[in-house]
Amino acid sequence: MRILKLSLLLICLLCILPSLLTAAESGDYLVGDGDVIKVSVYDNPDLETVVRIDGDGSIQFPLIGRVQLEGLTVPQVAKKIEDLLADGYLISPQVAVFIQEYSSKRVVVMGQVKKPGVYELRGPTTLLELISKTGGILEDAGDVLTINRRVAASGQPQVEQINLQQLLQHADGGQNIAILDGDSIFIAKAGMFYVTGEVEKPGAYKLEDGTTVLKAVSMAGGFTKIAAKNRIRIIRIVDDVEKQIEKVALQEALQPDDVVVIPESFF
C-alpha cells in the first residue's frame, strides 16, 4: 500500500513539477533518425541550419558536408561539428545544438505496473515520467526495477537496477535516470511470506528488504495472549526440500516463501 500511495503521489507531482523531467535534457538523450535539430554557430549566422536527421543517422551541413550523428548526445553533436569546423574552416568555433522535433522512439514496460506495454518517447523522458504513463506501480511490486539497455557505442547490452523505494521517496535523486530508445523495463512481483498460528492476523504478506521475524509478527497484528514466543519456527524451502528451523530469534531475516509458525504456549 505504501508503494502504491507514493506512486499516485508522484503522478501528481510530475504534473506540477516539470523540473523533475530535466535530467534527460542535460545530455543523456541520443539523437537519431527523424529528429529535427537546429545548429547555430556563434558569430556565423549564415551557418545556422535546421535539418532532419536522415535514416542513416547523418545530416548535411554547410562547409563540412555529410556528418554522422546517430547515437550521439546533443553535447556530443555540438562537439563533433565544432571539431569538424575547426579543421580548416573556422577558428575556435562555438556550436549550439537544439532539438526542435523528436522522432518516435519506443520502450517496453513489463511487470507490476497498471498498464504494461510499448510506450513512445517523444522527447527527453525520465524514469518517473515513464512510470506515470503506465498508470503507476501495483501494490505487490517488488523493490527492484530492472532496465535492459543497449549501449549505442558498443552495441552491447547493459543492465541497470533501480531501487524502487528510493526512486519513489526521492524523486529528484540520482535514480530518476533518463530513459533511452530501446530500453526494456521490468518490475518483478514482490516475494511473499506467511505467518500462521498464534498471531492476531494470520495470512500472507509482502516481503520487503530486511523483513525479520519480529517485523513479520508486527505485520500480522502481534502475538496472541497464548503465543509461545520462545518456540517460533520457520518452514523454509531449500533446494526444493522443506526445512524446519526451530526456535528462531526475533531478528532472524526472512526469505521469500518462508512460513513463520507461532505455536501455542503449553501454559
PDB file of C-alpha atoms in Angstrom:
ATOM      1  CA  MET A   1       0.000   0.000   0.000  1.00  0.00           C
ATOM      2  CA  ARG A   2       2.886   2.316   0.820  1.00  0.00           C
ATOM      3  CA  ILE A   3       4.430   1.990  -2.665  1.00  0.00           C
ATOM      4  CA  LEU A   4       1.020   2.456  -4.303  1.00  0.00           C
ATOM      5  CA  LYS A   5       0.332   5.658  -2.371  1.00  0.00           C
ATOM      6  CA  LEU A   6       3.763   7.038  -3.181  1.00  0.00           C
ATOM      7  CA  SER A   7       3.277   6.138  -6.830  1.00  0.00           C
ATOM      8  CA  LEU A   8      -0.019   8.016  -7.019  1.00  0.00           C
ATOM      9  CA  LEU A   9       1.514  10.997  -5.249  1.00  0.00           C
ATOM     10  CA  LEU A  10       4.371  11.140  -7.708  1.00  0.00           C
ATOM     11  CA  ILE A  11       1.997  11.087 -10.666  1.00  0.00           C
ATOM     12  CA  CYS A  12       0.535  14.309  -9.295  1.00  0.00           C
ATOM     13  CA  LEU A  13       3.972  15.759  -8.680  1.00  0.00           C
ATOM     14  CA  LEU A  14       5.028  15.060 -12.236  1.00  0.00           C
ATOM     15  CA  CYS A  15       2.082  17.069 -13.486  1.00  0.00           C
ATOM     16  CA  ILE A  16       3.024  20.168 -11.480  1.00  0.00           C
ATOM     17  CA  LEU A  17       6.796  19.903 -11.274  1.00  0.00           C
ATOM     18  CA  PRO A  18       8.236  19.798 -14.792  1.00  0.00           C
ATOM     19  CA  SER A  19      11.649  20.480 -13.310  1.00  0.00           C
ATOM     20  CA  LEU A  20      11.765  16.787 -12.397  1.00  0.00           C
ATOM     21  CA  LEU A  21      11.988  15.980 -16.073  1.00  0.00           C
ATOM     22  CA  THR A  22      15.143  17.944 -16.872  1.00  0.00           C
ATOM     23  CA  ALA A  23      17.520  15.020 -16.322  1.00  0.00           C
ATOM     24  CA  ALA A  24      17.123  13.786 -19.874  1.00  0.00           C
ATOM     25  CA  GLU A  25      17.695  17.308 -21.238  1.00  0.00           C
ATOM     26  CA  SER A  26      21.092  17.530 -19.574  1.00  0.00           C
ATOM     27  CA  GLY A  27      22.784  15.387 -22.195  1.00  0.00           C
ATOM     28  CA  ASP A  28      21.532  11.809 -21.960  1.00  0.00           C
ATOM     29  CA  TYR A  29      19.202  11.866 -24.972  1.00  0.00           C
ATOM     30  CA  LEU A  30      20.651  10.136 -28.042  1.00  0.00           C
ATOM     31  CA  VAL A  31      19.742  11.766 -31.351  1.00  0.00           C
ATOM     32  CA  GLY A  32      18.722   9.608 -34.264  1.00  0.00           C
ATOM     33  CA  ASP A  33      16.666   9.031 -37.380  1.00  0.00           C
ATOM     34  CA  GLY A  34      13.815  11.524 -37.707  1.00  0.00           C
ATOM     35  CA  ASP A  35      14.931  14.047 -35.087  1.00  0.00           C
ATOM     36  CA  VAL A  36      14.959  17.660 -36.316  1.00  0.00           C
ATOM     37  CA  ILE A  37      17.899  19.661 -34.946  1.00  0.00           C
ATOM     38  CA  LYS A  38      18.836  23.325 -35.114  1.00  0.00           C
ATOM     39  CA  VAL A  39      22.564  24.037 -35.297  1.00  0.00           C
ATOM     40  CA  SER A  40      23.866  27.553 -34.654  1.00  0.00           C
ATOM     41  CA  VAL A  41      27.470  28.690 -34.926  1.00  0.00           C
ATOM     42  CA  TYR A  42      28.369  31.758 -32.866  1.00  0.00           C
ATOM     43  CA  ASP A  43      29.126  34.831 -34.980  1.00  0.00           C
ATOM     44  CA  ASN A  44      28.333  32.895 -38.170  1.00  0.00           C
ATOM     45  CA  PRO A  45      24.584  33.320 -38.811  1.00  0.00           C
ATOM     46  CA  ASP A  46      24.955  32.074 -42.383  1.00  0.00           C
ATOM     47  CA  LEU A  47      25.796  28.608 -40.988  1.00  0.00           C
ATOM     48  CA  GLU A  48      22.608  28.301 -38.953  1.00  0.00           C
ATOM     49  CA  THR A  49      20.913  25.107 -40.065  1.00  0.00           C
ATOM     50  CA  VAL A  50      17.636  23.355 -39.282  1.00  0.00           C
ATOM     51  CA  VAL A  51      17.766  19.797 -40.566  1.00  0.00           C
ATOM     52  CA  ARG A  52      16.128  16.400 -40.081  1.00  0.00           C
ATOM     53  CA  ILE A  53      18.481  13.509 -39.353  1.00  0.00           C
ATOM     54  CA  ASP A  54      18.344  11.030 -42.227  1.00  0.00           C
ATOM     55  CA  GLY A  55      17.592   7.319 -41.982  1.00  0.00           C
ATOM     56  CA  ASP A  56      21.313   6.538 -41.888  1.00  0.00           C
ATOM     57  CA  GLY A  57      21.758   8.827 -38.875  1.00  0.00           C
ATOM     58  CA  SER A  58      23.526  11.654 -40.722  1.00  0.00           C
ATOM     59  CA  ILE A  59      22.909  15.273 -41.797  1.00  0.00           C
ATOM     60  CA  GLN A  60      24.271  17.555 -44.492  1.00  0.00           C
ATOM     61  CA  PHE A  61      25.969  20.619 -43.000  1.00  0.00           C
ATOM     62  CA  PRO A  62      27.451  23.689 -44.730  1.00  0.00           C
ATOM     63  CA  LEU A  63      31.214  23.593 -45.375  1.00  0.00           C
ATOM     64  CA  ILE A  64      31.813  20.166 -43.854  1.00  0.00           C
ATOM     65  CA  GLY A  65      29.299  18.094 -45.815  1.00  0.00           C
ATOM     66  CA  ARG A  66      27.814  14.816 -44.525  1.00  0.00           C
ATOM     67  CA  VAL A  67      28.096  14.326 -40.722  1.00  0.00           C
ATOM     68  CA  GLN A  68      27.220  11.077 -38.939  1.00  0.00           C
ATOM     69  CA  LEU A  69      25.306  11.779 -35.687  1.00  0.00           C
ATOM     70  CA  GLU A  70      23.464   8.533 -34.881  1.00  0.00           C
ATOM     71  CA  GLY A  71      23.845   7.541 -31.216  1.00  0.00           C
ATOM     72  CA  LEU A  72      25.380  10.832 -30.068  1.00  0.00           C
ATOM     73  CA  THR A  73      24.030  13.029 -27.286  1.00  0.00           C
ATOM     74  CA  VAL A  74      23.242  16.683 -28.008  1.00  0.00           C
ATOM     75  CA  PRO A  75      26.518  17.922 -26.429  1.00  0.00           C
ATOM     76  CA  GLN A  76      28.434  15.306 -28.430  1.00  0.00           C
ATOM     77  CA  VAL A  77      26.774  16.514 -31.652  1.00  0.00           C
ATOM     78  CA  ALA A  78      27.844  20.092 -30.889  1.00  0.00           C
ATOM     79  CA  LYS A  79      31.397  18.972 -30.114  1.00  0.00           C
ATOM     80  CA  LYS A  80      31.659  16.907 -33.312  1.00  0.00           C
ATOM     81  CA  ILE A  81      30.527  19.784 -35.510  1.00  0.00           C
ATOM     82  CA  GLU A  82      32.882  22.150 -33.667  1.00  0.00           C
ATOM     83  CA  ASP A  83      35.818  19.806 -34.313  1.00  0.00           C
ATOM     84  CA  LEU A  84      34.965  19.440 -37.995  1.00  0.00           C
ATOM     85  CA  LEU A  85      34.577  23.209 -38.482  1.00  0.00           C
ATOM     86  CA  ALA A  86      37.857  23.821 -36.647  1.00  0.00           C
ATOM     87  CA  ASP A  87      39.615  21.502 -39.085  1.00  0.00           C
ATOM     88  CA  GLY A  88      40.465  24.153 -41.673  1.00  0.00           C
ATOM     89  CA  TYR A  89      37.256  26.220 -41.769  1.00  0.00           C
ATOM     90  CA  LEU A  90      36.809  28.343 -38.631  1.00  0.00           C
ATOM     91  CA  ILE A  91      38.993  29.402 -35.721  1.00  0.00           C
ATOM     92  CA  SER A  92      37.631  28.193 -32.342  1.00  0.00           C
ATOM     93  CA  PRO A  93      34.013  27.746 -33.474  1.00  0.00           C
ATOM     94  CA  GLN A  94      31.298  27.690 -30.819  1.00  0.00           C
ATOM     95  CA  VAL A  95      28.365  25.493 -31.768  1.00  0.00           C
ATOM     96  CA  ALA A  96      24.950  25.278 -30.108  1.00  0.00           C
ATOM     97  CA  VAL A  97      22.570  22.406 -30.909  1.00  0.00           C
ATOM     98  CA  PHE A  98      18.860  22.230 -30.067  1.00  0.00           C
ATOM     99  CA  ILE A  99      16.330  19.527 -30.853  1.00  0.00           C
ATOM    100  CA  GLN A 100      13.292  21.143 -32.439  1.00  0.00           C
ATOM    101  CA  GLU A 101      11.333  17.960 -33.119  1.00  0.00           C
ATOM    102  CA  TYR A 102      11.733  14.493 -31.643  1.00  0.00           C
ATOM    103  CA  SER A 103      11.223  11.353 -33.654  1.00  0.00           C
ATOM    104  CA  SER A 104       9.186   8.466 -32.252  1.00  0.00           C
ATOM    105  CA  LYS A 105      11.311   6.238 -30.023  1.00  0.00           C
ATOM    106  CA  ARG A 106       9.946   3.246 -28.112  1.00  0.00           C
ATOM    107  CA  VAL A 107      10.465   1.441 -24.821  1.00  0.00           C
ATOM    108  CA  VAL A 108       8.833  -1.652 -23.339  1.00  0.00           C
ATOM    109  CA  VAL A 109       7.492  -1.716 -19.774  1.00  0.00           C
ATOM    110  CA  MET A 110       6.590  -5.086 -18.255  1.00  0.00           C
ATOM    111  CA  GLY A 111       5.669  -6.471 -14.870  1.00  0.00           C
ATOM    112  CA  GLN A 112       3.944  -4.824 -11.927  1.00  0.00           C
ATOM    113  CA  VAL A 113       2.522  -1.653 -13.462  1.00  0.00           C
ATOM    114  CA  LYS A 114      -1.120  -0.870 -14.200  1.00  0.00           C
ATOM    115  CA  LYS A 115      -0.687  -0.675 -17.983  1.00  0.00           C
ATOM    116  CA  PRO A 116       2.302  -2.695 -19.226  1.00  0.00           C
ATOM    117  CA  GLY A 117       3.145  -2.387 -22.903  1.00  0.00           C
ATOM    118  CA  VAL A 118       5.084  -0.453 -25.523  1.00  0.00           C
ATOM    119  CA  TYR A 119       5.409   3.297 -24.975  1.00  0.00           C
ATOM    120  CA  GLU A 120       6.576   6.004 -27.350  1.00  0.00           C
ATOM    121  CA  LEU A 121       9.121   8.553 -26.176  1.00  0.00           C
ATOM    122  CA  ARG A 122       8.580  11.967 -27.653  1.00  0.00           C
ATOM    123  CA  GLY A 123      11.474  13.926 -26.304  1.00  0.00           C
ATOM    124  CA  PRO A 124      13.536  13.529 -23.147  1.00  0.00           C
ATOM    125  CA  THR A 125      11.781  11.206 -20.687  1.00  0.00           C
ATOM    126  CA  THR A 126      12.774  10.317 -17.153  1.00  0.00           C
ATOM    127  CA  LEU A 127      12.035   7.047 -15.403  1.00  0.00           C
ATOM    128  CA  LEU A 128       9.395   8.629 -13.165  1.00  0.00           C
ATOM    129  CA  GLU A 129       7.641  10.224 -16.130  1.00  0.00           C
ATOM    130  CA  LEU A 130       7.510   6.848 -17.870  1.00  0.00           C
ATOM    131  CA  ILE A 131       6.118   5.177 -14.724  1.00  0.00           C
ATOM    132  CA  SER A 132       3.390   7.815 -14.593  1.00  0.00           C
ATOM    133  CA  LYS A 133       2.442   6.974 -18.195  1.00  0.00           C
ATOM    134  CA  THR A 134       1.871   3.353 -17.165  1.00  0.00           C
ATOM    135  CA  GLY A 135      -0.668   4.423 -14.553  1.00  0.00           C
ATOM    136  CA  GLY A 136       1.619   3.725 -11.606  1.00  0.00           C
ATOM    137  CA  ILE A 137       3.136   0.758  -9.823  1.00  0.00           C
ATOM    138  CA  LEU A 138       0.987  -2.056  -8.449  1.00  0.00           C
ATOM    139  CA  GLU A 139       0.789  -2.695  -4.717  1.00  0.00           C
ATOM    140  CA  ASP A 140       2.527  -6.070  -4.888  1.00  0.00           C
ATOM    141  CA  ALA A 141       5.545  -4.798  -6.845  1.00  0.00           C
ATOM    142  CA  GLY A 142       8.984  -5.743  -5.583  1.00  0.00           C
ATOM    143  CA  ASP A 143      11.685  -3.304  -4.541  1.00  0.00           C
ATOM    144  CA  VAL A 144      13.813  -3.572  -7.698  1.00  0.00           C
ATOM    145  CA  LEU A 145      13.236  -2.163 -11.187  1.00  0.00           C
ATOM    146  CA  THR A 146      15.463  -3.602 -13.919  1.00  0.00           C
ATOM    147  CA  ILE A 147      16.382  -1.763 -17.116  1.00  0.00           C
ATOM    148  CA  ASN A 148      17.817  -3.726 -20.023  1.00  0.00           C
ATOM    149  CA  ARG A 149      19.547  -1.224 -22.283  1.00  0.00           C
ATOM    150  CA  ARG A 150      21.590  -1.479 -25.425  1.00  0.00           C
ATOM    151  CA  VAL A 151      24.651   0.769 -25.378  1.00  0.00           C
ATOM    152  CA  ALA A 152      24.871   2.697 -28.640  1.00  0.00           C
ATOM    153  CA  ALA A 153      28.653   2.946 -28.836  1.00  0.00           C
ATOM    154  CA  SER A 154      29.437  -0.719 -28.240  1.00  0.00           C
ATOM    155  CA  GLY A 155      26.155  -2.321 -29.189  1.00  0.00           C
ATOM    156  CA  GLN A 156      26.453  -4.477 -26.083  1.00  0.00           C
ATOM    157  CA  PRO A 157      23.514  -4.820 -23.678  1.00  0.00           C
ATOM    158  CA  GLN A 158      23.670  -3.169 -20.285  1.00  0.00           C
ATOM    159  CA  VAL A 159      21.569  -3.990 -17.223  1.00  0.00           C
ATOM    160  CA  GLU A 160      20.762  -1.352 -14.604  1.00  0.00           C
ATOM    161  CA  GLN A 161      18.882  -1.976 -11.374  1.00  0.00           C
ATOM    162  CA  ILE A 162      16.968   0.771  -9.613  1.00  0.00           C
ATOM    163  CA  ASN A 163      15.759   0.663  -6.005  1.00  0.00           C
ATOM    164  CA  LEU A 164      12.055   1.487  -6.295  1.00  0.00           C
ATOM    165  CA  GLN A 165      11.682   2.640  -2.694  1.00  0.00           C
ATOM    166  CA  GLN A 166      14.492   5.165  -3.106  1.00  0.00           C
ATOM    167  CA  LEU A 167      13.237   6.275  -6.511  1.00  0.00           C
ATOM    168  CA  LEU A 168       9.719   6.939  -5.232  1.00  0.00           C
ATOM    169  CA  GLN A 169      10.804   8.559  -1.969  1.00  0.00           C
ATOM    170  CA  HIS A 170      13.466  10.796  -3.541  1.00  0.00           C
ATOM    171  CA  ALA A 171      12.012  11.900  -6.866  1.00  0.00           C
ATOM    172  CA  ASP A 172      14.859  14.271  -7.638  1.00  0.00           C
ATOM    173  CA  GLY A 173      17.598  11.785  -6.725  1.00  0.00           C
ATOM    174  CA  GLY A 174      20.156  10.184  -8.995  1.00  0.00           C
ATOM    175  CA  GLN A 175      17.965   7.157  -9.675  1.00  0.00           C
ATOM    176  CA  ASN A 176      15.462   9.138 -11.735  1.00  0.00           C
ATOM    177  CA  ILE A 177      17.515   8.483 -14.853  1.00  0.00           C
ATOM    178  CA  ALA A 178      16.764   9.310 -18.481  1.00  0.00           C
ATOM    179  CA  ILE A 179      15.016   6.588 -20.462  1.00  0.00           C
ATOM    180  CA  LEU A 180      16.521   5.812 -23.866  1.00  0.00           C
ATOM    181  CA  ASP A 181      15.159   4.415 -27.101  1.00  0.00           C
ATOM    182  CA  GLY A 182      15.006   0.621 -26.998  1.00  0.00           C
ATOM    183  CA  ASP A 183      15.053   0.309 -23.200  1.00  0.00           C
ATOM    184  CA  SER A 184      13.203  -2.673 -21.742  1.00  0.00           C
ATOM    185  CA  ILE A 185      11.940  -2.136 -18.204  1.00  0.00           C
ATOM    186  CA  PHE A 186      10.741  -4.848 -15.856  1.00  0.00           C
ATOM    187  CA  ILE A 187       9.263  -4.612 -12.355  1.00  0.00           C
ATOM    188  CA  ALA A 188       9.021  -8.014 -10.706  1.00  0.00           C
ATOM    189  CA  LYS A 189       6.365  -9.104  -8.248  1.00  0.00           C
ATOM    190  CA  ALA A 190       7.449  -8.971  -4.634  1.00  0.00           C
ATOM    191  CA  GLY A 191       8.236 -12.149  -2.758  1.00  0.00           C
ATOM    192  CA  MET A 192       5.729 -13.256  -0.133  1.00  0.00           C
ATOM    193  CA  PHE A 193       5.931 -14.811   3.304  1.00  0.00           C
ATOM    194  CA  TYR A 194       3.296 -16.368   5.528  1.00  0.00           C
ATOM    195  CA  VAL A 195       2.511 -16.122   9.232  1.00  0.00           C
ATOM    196  CA  THR A 196       0.398 -18.770  10.914  1.00  0.00           C
ATOM    197  CA  GLY A 197      -0.513 -19.770  14.444  1.00  0.00           C
ATOM    198  CA  GLU A 198      -0.872 -17.514  17.460  1.00  0.00           C
ATOM    199  CA  VAL A 199      -0.958 -14.063  15.862  1.00  0.00           C
ATOM    200  CA  GLU A 200      -3.923 -11.744  15.530  1.00  0.00           C
ATOM    201  CA  LYS A 201      -3.994 -11.737  11.694  1.00  0.00           C
ATOM    202  CA  PRO A 202      -2.520 -14.916  10.178  1.00  0.00           C
ATOM    203  CA  GLY A 203      -2.004 -14.694   6.430  1.00  0.00           C
ATOM    204  CA  ALA A 204       0.297 -13.868   3.506  1.00  0.00           C
ATOM    205  CA  TYR A 205       2.377 -10.696   3.497  1.00  0.00           C
ATOM    206  CA  LYS A 206       4.689  -8.885   1.098  1.00  0.00           C
ATOM    207  CA  LEU A 207       8.371  -9.482   1.788  1.00  0.00           C
ATOM    208  CA  GLU A 208      10.303  -6.228   1.970  1.00  0.00           C
ATOM    209  CA  ASP A 209      14.036  -5.740   2.253  1.00  0.00           C
ATOM    210  CA  GLY A 210      15.208  -6.546   5.778  1.00  0.00           C
ATOM    211  CA  THR A 211      11.977  -8.134   6.992  1.00  0.00           C
ATOM    212  CA  THR A 212      12.646 -10.020  10.242  1.00  0.00           C
ATOM    213  CA  VAL A 213      10.511 -12.410  12.288  1.00  0.00           C
ATOM    214  CA  LEU A 214       9.715  -9.535  14.650  1.00  0.00           C
ATOM    215  CA  LYS A 215       8.528  -7.325  11.784  1.00  0.00           C
ATOM    216  CA  ALA A 216       6.521 -10.231  10.361  1.00  0.00           C
ATOM    217  CA  VAL A 217       4.726 -10.722  13.684  1.00  0.00           C
ATOM    218  CA  SER A 218       4.044  -6.993  13.857  1.00  0.00           C
ATOM    219  CA  MET A 219       2.586  -7.017  10.320  1.00  0.00           C
ATOM    220  CA  ALA A 220       0.379  -9.919  11.410  1.00  0.00           C
ATOM    221  CA  GLY A 221      -1.093  -7.877  14.262  1.00  0.00           C
ATOM    222  CA  GLY A 222       1.187  -9.100  17.039  1.00  0.00           C
ATOM    223  CA  PHE A 223       1.178 -12.175  19.291  1.00  0.00           C
ATOM    224  CA  THR A 224      -1.965 -13.527  20.875  1.00  0.00           C
ATOM    225  CA  LYS A 225      -2.018 -13.968  24.676  1.00  0.00           C
ATOM    226  CA  ILE A 226      -1.252 -17.690  24.396  1.00  0.00           C
ATOM    227  CA  ALA A 227       1.624 -17.453  21.886  1.00  0.00           C
ATOM    228  CA  ALA A 228       4.821 -19.366  22.693  1.00  0.00           C
ATOM    229  CA  LYS A 229       7.274 -16.597  21.802  1.00  0.00           C
ATOM    230  CA  ASN A 230      10.323 -18.733  22.549  1.00  0.00           C
ATOM    231  CA  ARG A 231       9.304 -21.578  20.222  1.00  0.00           C
ATOM    232  CA  ILE A 232       8.822 -19.766  16.920  1.00  0.00           C
ATOM    233  CA  ARG A 233       9.876 -21.805  13.932  1.00  0.00           C
ATOM    234  CA  ILE A 234      10.260 -21.191  10.201  1.00  0.00           C
ATOM    235  CA  ILE A 235       9.340 -23.610   7.435  1.00  0.00           C
ATOM    236  CA  ARG A 236      11.685 -22.856   4.518  1.00  0.00           C
ATOM    237  CA  ILE A 237      12.211 -24.483   1.122  1.00  0.00           C
ATOM    238  CA  VAL A 238      15.927 -25.118   0.494  1.00  0.00           C
ATOM    239  CA  ASP A 239      16.894 -26.784  -2.800  1.00  0.00           C
ATOM    240  CA  ASP A 240      13.283 -27.929  -3.254  1.00  0.00           C
ATOM    241  CA  VAL A 241      13.322 -29.594   0.169  1.00  0.00           C
ATOM    242  CA  GLU A 242      11.187 -28.404   3.100  1.00  0.00           C
ATOM    243  CA  LYS A 243      13.337 -27.493   6.110  1.00  0.00           C
ATOM    244  CA  GLN A 244      12.215 -26.736   9.665  1.00  0.00           C
ATOM    245  CA  ILE A 245      14.195 -24.067  11.530  1.00  0.00           C
ATOM    246  CA  GLU A 246      13.432 -24.338  15.233  1.00  0.00           C
ATOM    247  CA  LYS A 247      13.469 -21.684  17.976  1.00  0.00           C
ATOM    248  CA  VAL A 248      14.351 -18.828  15.655  1.00  0.00           C
ATOM    249  CA  ALA A 249      15.326 -15.428  17.014  1.00  0.00           C
ATOM    250  CA  LEU A 250      13.063 -12.442  16.529  1.00  0.00           C
ATOM    251  CA  GLN A 251      15.796 -10.756  14.466  1.00  0.00           C
ATOM    252  CA  GLU A 252      16.044 -13.668  12.009  1.00  0.00           C
ATOM    253  CA  ALA A 253      15.760 -12.366   8.431  1.00  0.00           C
ATOM    254  CA  LEU A 254      13.041 -13.910   6.297  1.00  0.00           C
ATOM    255  CA  GLN A 255      13.323 -15.252   2.765  1.00  0.00           C
ATOM    256  CA  PRO A 256      10.692 -15.500   0.020  1.00  0.00           C
ATOM    257  CA  ASP A 257       8.014 -18.136   0.692  1.00  0.00           C
ATOM    258  CA  ASP A 258       9.020 -18.606   4.361  1.00  0.00           C
ATOM    259  CA  VAL A 259       6.252 -19.737   6.691  1.00  0.00           C
ATOM    260  CA  VAL A 260       6.565 -18.325  10.210  1.00  0.00           C
ATOM    261  CA  VAL A 261       4.834 -20.595  12.698  1.00  0.00           C
ATOM    262  CA  ILE A 262       3.858 -19.250  16.125  1.00  0.00           C
ATOM    263  CA  PRO A 263       2.830 -22.208  18.339  1.00  0.00           C
ATOM    264  CA  GLU A 264       0.530 -22.123  21.321  1.00  0.00           C
ATOM    265  CA  SER A 265       2.067 -21.975  24.762  1.00  0.00           C
ATOM    266  CA  PHE A 266       1.628 -25.027  26.968  1.00  0.00           C
ATOM    267  CA  PHE A 267       0.782 -22.868  29.987  1.00  0.00           C
TER     268      PHE A 267
END
